[in-house]
Amino acid sequence: MRKLKNVLLLCLTLAMVTGLATQATPADPIKIAFVDPLSGPFAATGENGLNQFKYAAEAINKSGGMLGRQLEIVGFDNKVSPQESLIQLKKVIGDGIPFVFQGNSSGVAHAISDAVQKHNERNAGNRVLYLNYSAVDPALTNDKCHFWHFRFDAEADMKMAALTDVIAANKNIKKMYIIGQDYSFGKAVADGAVAMLGKKRPDVQIVGNELHPIGKVKDFSPYVQKIVASGADAVITGNWGADMVALAKAANDGGLKVPFYTYYAASDGVTAAIGAAGVDRIRLVHESHPGNPNAPKALSEYITGYRKLHPQNDVNQPRIHTALNMLALAVKKAGTVDVDKVAAALEGMEYTNLSGDQVIMRRQDHQLQMPIYISVHTNKNIQHDLDASGFGLSLESKVDRDKATQPTTCKMQRPS
Amino acid sequence: MEQIVLFSILNGLVFGMLLFMLSSGLTLIFGMMGVLNFAHASFYMLGAYFAYTLASRVGFWPALVLAPVLVGLLGALVERHGLRRVHRFGHVAELIFTFGVAIVIEELVQLVWGRPAKSYQVPAALDFPLFHLFGSAFPAYKAFMLLVSVAIFVFIFAILTRTRAGLIIQASLTHPGMVAMLGHNVPRVFMIVFGIGCALAAVAGVIAGPVLGTFPGMAQVLGSVVFVVVVVGGLGSLSGAFVASLLIGTLQTFAVALNVSVGNVLMAVGVPAAASAALHDVWKVTVAQVAPILPYLLLVLVLMIRPTGLFGTRET
């Protein structure tokens, strides 16, 4: 009899313990999903992004985390495929993770943004927030905008406006060649370049406007031949990852000496591949101070700390730090991880980022408003090099936030 | 225009010969064992990574020899202790085995060398433009690539057609039973051919690494095209692989160089312009945009019209 009692007692304790375990206790970490390529041709880009998220999260955790809970970044490999991303998003939702970060490829971003919107409309009790840290197709905060999408990188047109200002000032440029990856972002870059150059420098002739398949081209030499044959004085490209490395290599080998105006021609092997051939020739438009010369103190310390952990990788996306910290602030302000309340808290939020710039999340379309920087590939006066190559980016010009801003067609619908 | 044609031919040759170095090994292995070696491109990747590491220690030239030898030995080991054991369970098991090897190699490469692309550079001695024509340069390194691949092609062909070893290999391709009866160790021939095939892939990796990039995805990027080459050329046919490699190499480079849209092509074959409204999206696609899928289109066409491949003797 006594034995039976003991068994019953044990069962009861077990039931209670398992009951407790399934309930989220305040000490449980808040999970944050990172959905980006962790295998395949763009794995290097995705892996470095994930490491930067973990690095940024660690700093937040050290200062107390969110609502007294620790952050945990969970990586999901989407192989830069929209279909695969939707499968991963289902997993994220199934795991009850409320926040999804994604950035590589606007094609993927459109798929996730759409799916998140539909899911949230149908499942009011189990919503997810899509935080886009890198996909810059303007449509995402224009025609396709919705309440559960926030973008922390400058959209392609903001960057193109800054880039075309620099190009317009260079009177040596008479013929422009545009080359990009064949998907929504590559097309957005090309359209933006044609439209803005047409306005600012109608005398510049567009001698080539080329799209190539993303992640499939093995050797860019034929493309480089075409650029040379077109007699172009300069090239605009939105290529990133392996496609940028290969294009840079082929341009070096083919003797293409014209200036390149790019979005992503740095880090993840690109800077090393360009090397000496690109000095003072490759320009890059981005959302942060490039780290040279005279990096703001916060940025400099952040870069140095990251380099200690990952000697081969760079902080090429300081916006990851901005995005994660703004999310943490929004959760703090909302006092909950409830997606709608956090989203409402993010709207209009101001934040001072690592570059010391005051950025603001525009309510109207959820596009972060920020200054735009243009820098040049060089090995002179480099304190923070990239790819551990001795080469890095040096600041050339900065467009203030008020000037960098672009109008939006977004008509934001908020859940009532 | 002449400039584009000339450079396209040169680039096509370089790329085509590179494909041949990969596909020659693959097609030999298939011819002997009846197995499509999915891990073949992985040995190409290993060649590039081994050479990258060796080049920083002992220099590029020793690496050019050492890396393929190491990869060849590794390939022979894989055949001796892996593939041969799996062989008795049939072709499906072998296929799955090589598929597994490919995944293992890719993961190992990521573990050892990391995910970012390695900056495996062209050796300084070859880092200069060989000649300038119409304003663009032809790098000396590409001429070197062409030279190495032609030399290897001649070498293989000489061995296969002019030596006793080649005779045995060729006989093992078609009549393994008979060759064994005559007292030759057929499994050892298989192992040697597998090793040499892997070493050839590694040579391709060593010389292509600095140009096409050395990163964990490099096997995937080239692997699929190599299968197309082997099937188009005819499985097990070395001359077929040679022709198909050059065909696909030049096809791809020329397609990129051409500024012709699908609309132009359709118009040229007599499709009325009125159809352009209905096919608006397709109409504007340029041949350059579809260049990377052309090999696969060719694959489908060949399988439909001539399932044995251009020079093959058996159905795929």
XYZ file of C-alpha atoms in Angstrom, chain A:
416
model
C 0.000 0.000 0.000
C 2.801 2.293 0.943
C 4.522 1.441 -2.322
C 1.432 2.404 -4.296
C 1.289 5.710 -2.504
C 4.890 6.410 -3.382
C 4.259 5.637 -7.028
C 1.238 7.915 -7.062
C 3.229 10.673 -5.476
C 5.993 10.255 -8.028
C 3.478 10.420 -10.880
C 2.003 13.570 -9.437
C 5.379 15.269 -9.098
C 6.340 14.245 -12.613
C 3.098 15.636 -13.998
C 3.667 18.903 -12.204
C 7.255 19.185 -13.378
C 6.385 18.525 -17.025
C 3.444 20.895 -16.709
C 5.785 23.601 -15.528
C 8.321 22.873 -18.241
C 5.885 23.461 -21.087
C 4.884 26.797 -19.632
C 7.230 29.649 -20.504
C 8.868 30.928 -17.374
C 10.273 34.447 -17.269
C 13.757 32.961 -17.237
C 13.288 31.378 -20.673
C 15.185 33.107 -23.455
C 13.271 35.148 -26.021
C 13.977 33.438 -29.317
C 14.657 35.450 -32.431
C 14.711 33.740 -35.817
C 17.373 34.465 -38.417
C 16.230 33.165 -41.817
C 19.005 33.459 -44.405
C 21.345 31.292 -46.498
C 23.581 29.095 -44.340
C 24.559 26.761 -47.187
C 25.204 27.089 -50.916
C 26.866 29.896 -52.889
C 25.704 32.645 -50.505
C 26.495 30.804 -47.264
C 29.436 33.086 -46.482
C 27.167 36.142 -46.528
C 24.498 34.473 -44.390
C 26.943 33.010 -41.885
C 28.609 36.375 -41.314
C 25.174 37.968 -40.822
C 24.251 35.324 -38.233
C 27.511 35.919 -36.359
C 26.858 39.659 -36.284
C 23.398 39.013 -34.856
C 24.830 36.770 -32.157
C 27.478 39.372 -31.372
C 24.904 42.165 -31.086
C 22.607 39.941 -29.002
C 25.411 39.131 -26.585
C 25.915 42.807 -25.799
C 22.179 43.231 -25.160
C 22.173 40.119 -22.941
C 25.094 41.454 -20.910
C 23.135 44.605 -20.132
C 20.103 42.643 -18.949
C 18.457 41.314 -22.126
C 14.843 42.090 -22.998
C 12.290 42.261 -20.151
C 14.822 40.505 -17.952
C 15.011 37.587 -20.383
C 17.987 36.651 -22.523
C 17.930 36.818 -26.308
C 18.637 33.705 -28.306
C 19.302 33.959 -32.046
C 18.193 30.819 -33.878
C 19.482 30.324 -37.434
C 17.219 28.872 -40.149
C 18.792 28.009 -43.516
C 16.633 29.216 -46.418
C 19.241 28.624 -49.181
C 18.168 32.043 -50.611
C 15.126 30.287 -52.032
C 11.672 31.844 -51.591
C 10.046 28.390 -51.413
C 12.517 27.148 -48.813
C 12.021 30.379 -46.855
C 8.300 29.725 -46.556
C 9.003 26.248 -45.172
C 11.447 27.758 -42.673
C 8.917 30.455 -41.767
C 6.384 27.713 -40.940
C 8.969 26.167 -38.630
C 9.577 29.554 -37.002
C 5.865 30.039 -36.430
C 5.508 26.440 -35.229
C 8.268 27.029 -32.671
C 6.370 30.047 -31.394
C 9.142 32.505 -32.263
C 7.601 35.977 -32.586
C 10.417 37.862 -34.366
C 11.879 37.005 -37.783
C 14.955 38.676 -39.229
C 15.823 38.209 -42.898
C 17.885 40.291 -45.289
C 19.589 38.466 -48.147
C 17.637 38.784 -51.404
C 14.586 40.917 -51.975
C 13.028 37.986 -53.815
C 12.993 36.077 -50.540
C 11.907 39.210 -48.667
C 8.794 39.547 -50.831
C 7.862 35.917 -50.178
C 8.337 36.241 -46.412
C 6.633 39.624 -46.225
C 3.597 38.282 -48.089
C 3.410 35.134 -45.989
C 3.780 37.060 -42.725
C 1.008 39.455 -43.717
C -1.385 36.643 -44.642
C -0.525 34.639 -41.537
C -1.047 37.613 -39.238
C -4.375 38.538 -40.803
C -5.645 35.015 -40.212
C -4.044 34.274 -36.845
C -4.589 37.257 -34.600
C -3.467 35.312 -31.531
C -0.163 34.067 -32.934
C 1.338 36.851 -34.993
C 4.971 37.253 -36.125
C 6.950 40.392 -36.857
C 9.171 40.536 -39.937
C 12.283 42.653 -39.403
C 14.104 43.179 -42.674
C 17.715 44.180 -42.134
C 19.031 44.092 -45.689
C 16.549 43.480 -48.512
C 16.281 46.848 -50.208
C 13.763 46.538 -53.048
C 11.834 49.844 -52.689
C 8.489 48.067 -53.276
C 8.657 46.491 -49.800
C 7.978 49.863 -48.185
C 5.889 51.237 -51.035
C 3.195 49.251 -52.867
C 3.797 46.121 -50.794
C 4.124 47.756 -47.383
C 2.235 46.405 -44.367
C 2.121 46.844 -40.619
C 4.254 43.802 -39.715
C 7.266 44.629 -41.897
C 10.061 46.994 -40.801
C 13.173 47.813 -42.833
C 16.438 48.837 -41.164
C 18.592 49.244 -44.280
C 18.277 52.158 -46.684
C 16.126 51.112 -49.645
C 17.714 50.924 -53.110
C 16.408 54.317 -54.250
C 17.784 56.138 -51.205
C 21.176 54.648 -51.992
C 20.850 55.217 -55.720
C 19.987 58.889 -55.144
C 23.239 59.328 -53.211
C 25.230 57.320 -55.736
C 23.892 59.250 -58.731
C 24.745 62.542 -56.994
C 28.375 61.435 -56.912
C 28.234 60.196 -60.500
C 26.578 63.427 -61.657
C 29.461 65.405 -60.186
C 32.029 63.403 -62.159
C 32.099 65.100 -65.557
C 34.434 62.451 -67.011
C 31.596 59.957 -67.073
C 29.752 59.987 -70.376
C 28.812 56.330 -70.832
C 27.358 54.171 -68.080
C 26.991 50.393 -67.953
C 24.529 48.827 -65.523
C 24.864 45.151 -64.571
C 22.937 43.281 -61.912
C 21.404 40.045 -60.714
C 18.168 39.060 -62.394
C 15.602 39.478 -59.624
C 13.572 42.222 -57.985
C 16.537 44.013 -56.368
C 18.748 43.935 -59.476
C 15.846 45.326 -61.479
C 15.152 48.012 -58.864
C 18.791 49.154 -59.023
C 18.707 49.293 -62.824
C 15.390 51.158 -62.936
C 16.528 53.603 -60.253
C 19.822 54.245 -62.028
C 18.176 54.884 -65.402
C 15.507 57.171 -63.917
C 17.821 59.209 -61.665
C 20.719 59.511 -64.110
C 18.179 60.601 -66.728
C 17.183 63.467 -64.431
C 20.561 64.463 -63.024
C 22.776 63.861 -66.039
C 20.688 63.513 -69.211
C 23.914 63.657 -71.238
C 25.136 60.350 -69.793
C 24.418 57.550 -72.218
C 23.362 54.159 -70.815
C 25.444 51.860 -73.037
C 24.413 48.630 -71.352
C 21.700 47.466 -68.993
C 22.261 43.838 -68.227
C 20.736 41.311 -65.845
C 22.387 37.943 -65.224
C 20.979 34.964 -63.291
C 21.679 35.188 -59.578
C 24.258 32.779 -58.177
C 24.582 30.813 -61.435
C 27.333 32.586 -63.390
C 30.693 30.838 -63.068
C 32.875 33.224 -65.003
C 32.080 36.871 -65.580
C 34.723 37.307 -68.303
C 32.150 37.394 -71.133
C 30.227 40.115 -69.296
C 33.423 42.067 -68.740
C 34.201 41.769 -72.467
C 30.805 43.261 -73.214
C 31.423 46.146 -70.831
C 34.795 46.853 -72.435
C 33.294 46.623 -75.915
C 30.532 49.070 -75.002
C 33.136 51.754 -74.289
C 31.629 52.457 -70.856
C 33.388 54.991 -68.579
C 31.794 53.609 -65.428
C 29.746 50.694 -64.122
C 26.863 50.520 -61.656
C 26.182 47.165 -60.008
C 24.038 45.890 -57.169
C 25.760 42.469 -57.161
C 26.449 40.880 -53.794
C 28.031 37.735 -52.354
C 29.664 35.281 -54.747
C 28.373 37.230 -57.771
C 30.275 40.341 -56.657
C 33.483 38.391 -55.951
C 33.399 36.799 -59.395
C 32.568 40.062 -61.177
C 35.433 41.851 -59.414
C 37.861 39.070 -60.295
C 36.832 39.029 -63.949
C 37.072 42.834 -64.167
C 40.595 42.720 -62.727
C 41.671 39.982 -65.140
C 40.017 41.526 -68.175
C 41.810 44.825 -67.690
C 38.583 46.740 -67.052
C 39.880 49.898 -65.397
C 36.747 52.064 -65.196
C 35.236 53.126 -61.851
C 32.584 50.857 -60.284
C 29.679 52.242 -58.272
C 28.372 49.450 -56.098
C 26.075 48.526 -53.230
C 27.947 45.561 -51.785
C 31.515 45.412 -53.147
C 33.153 44.803 -49.761
C 33.728 42.038 -47.184
C 32.886 38.315 -47.367
C 35.812 37.830 -49.773
C 35.001 40.716 -52.127
C 37.540 43.186 -50.735
C 40.294 40.574 -50.857
C 39.341 39.623 -54.413
C 39.420 43.231 -55.611
C 42.737 43.924 -53.902
C 45.133 46.463 -55.352
C 43.338 46.648 -58.701
C 40.356 48.416 -57.148
C 42.105 51.181 -55.205
C 40.331 54.536 -55.648
C 38.176 52.907 -58.306
C 35.475 50.954 -56.467
C 32.905 53.021 -54.601
C 30.306 51.738 -52.254
C 27.076 53.222 -50.933
C 25.907 52.102 -47.494
C 24.090 53.055 -44.344
C 26.995 53.322 -41.919
C 30.337 54.984 -41.437
C 32.854 52.682 -43.173
C 35.223 52.719 -40.182
C 37.937 54.783 -41.912
C 39.268 57.328 -41.356
C 38.469 58.374 -37.767
C 35.695 55.911 -37.011
C 33.237 57.025 -34.310
C 34.358 55.503 -31.007
C 31.351 53.205 -30.544
C 31.723 51.791 -34.049
C 35.466 51.354 -33.689
C 35.099 49.378 -30.447
C 32.312 47.296 -31.936
C 34.419 46.387 -34.976
C 37.478 45.579 -32.859
C 35.430 43.351 -30.561
C 33.921 41.462 -33.471
C 37.295 40.961 -35.123
C 38.603 39.324 -31.966
C 35.838 36.733 -32.163
C 35.895 36.313 -35.941
C 39.326 37.250 -37.334
C 38.294 36.438 -40.909
C 34.973 38.287 -40.910
C 33.946 41.929 -40.867
C 31.162 44.001 -39.395
C 29.809 44.708 -42.858
C 26.257 45.285 -41.634
C 26.235 47.624 -38.616
C 22.494 47.956 -39.285
C 22.156 44.531 -37.634
C 23.193 46.204 -34.386
C 20.687 49.004 -35.018
C 17.851 46.602 -35.849
C 18.340 44.339 -32.839
C 18.742 47.223 -30.402
C 15.686 49.031 -31.738
C 13.705 45.804 -31.345
C 14.959 45.484 -27.760
C 13.921 49.062 -27.036
C 10.511 48.496 -28.589
C 9.950 45.369 -26.482
C 10.977 47.323 -23.399
C 8.635 50.175 -24.301
C 5.756 47.798 -25.024
C 6.516 45.783 -21.881
C 5.619 42.591 -23.752
C 6.629 40.499 -26.760
C 3.118 40.876 -28.198
C 3.804 41.516 -31.881
C 1.225 44.257 -32.459
C 2.314 46.224 -29.406
C 6.016 45.893 -30.281
C 5.290 47.018 -33.850
C 3.366 50.018 -32.543
C 6.297 50.861 -30.271
C 8.737 50.661 -33.191
C 6.747 53.138 -35.268
C 8.347 56.554 -35.055
C 11.090 55.311 -32.739
C 14.339 57.287 -32.688
C 17.721 55.707 -32.053
C 21.364 56.763 -32.141
C 23.343 54.116 -34.022
C 27.008 53.108 -33.889
C 27.971 55.815 -36.390
C 26.491 58.377 -34.013
C 23.615 59.141 -36.371
C 20.096 59.781 -35.189
C 17.887 57.390 -37.160
C 14.111 57.283 -37.075
C 11.609 54.589 -38.052
C 9.139 56.376 -40.327
C 5.543 55.614 -39.271
C 4.218 56.048 -42.760
C 5.995 53.075 -44.390
C 8.279 51.488 -41.718
C 11.409 52.530 -43.629
C 14.228 53.584 -41.296
C 15.328 57.115 -42.140
C 19.094 57.520 -41.986
C 22.049 59.285 -43.569
C 23.792 57.611 -46.519
C 27.561 57.193 -46.749
C 29.711 56.801 -49.840
C 33.159 55.339 -49.462
C 36.008 54.180 -51.630
C 38.111 51.003 -51.681
C 41.692 51.806 -50.653
C 44.668 50.753 -48.526
C 45.654 54.249 -47.406
C 44.904 55.269 -43.820
C 42.983 52.111 -43.050
C 42.512 51.361 -39.342
C 39.769 48.796 -39.846
C 40.529 46.724 -42.922
C 38.160 44.173 -44.470
C 38.719 40.448 -45.120
C 41.964 40.898 -43.143
C 43.407 42.034 -46.477
C 44.936 45.419 -45.611
C 42.354 47.007 -47.894
C 39.243 48.674 -46.614
C 36.712 51.416 -47.201
C 37.420 55.068 -46.619
C 34.702 57.684 -46.246
C 34.268 60.063 -49.185
C 30.953 61.761 -48.675
C 27.872 61.660 -46.501
C 24.295 62.567 -47.395
C 22.285 63.800 -44.414
C 19.117 62.069 -43.308
C 16.815 64.845 -44.514
C 18.409 64.784 -47.947
C 18.571 61.004 -48.266
C 14.875 60.532 -47.609
C 12.639 59.333 -50.435
C 8.868 59.689 -50.780
C 6.669 56.619 -50.330
C 3.381 55.507 -51.820
C 2.598 53.339 -48.801
C -0.860 53.611 -47.240
C -0.284 51.835 -43.955
C -3.196 49.731 -42.677
C -3.011 49.214 -38.929
C -4.849 46.431 -37.091
C -7.731 47.971 -35.156
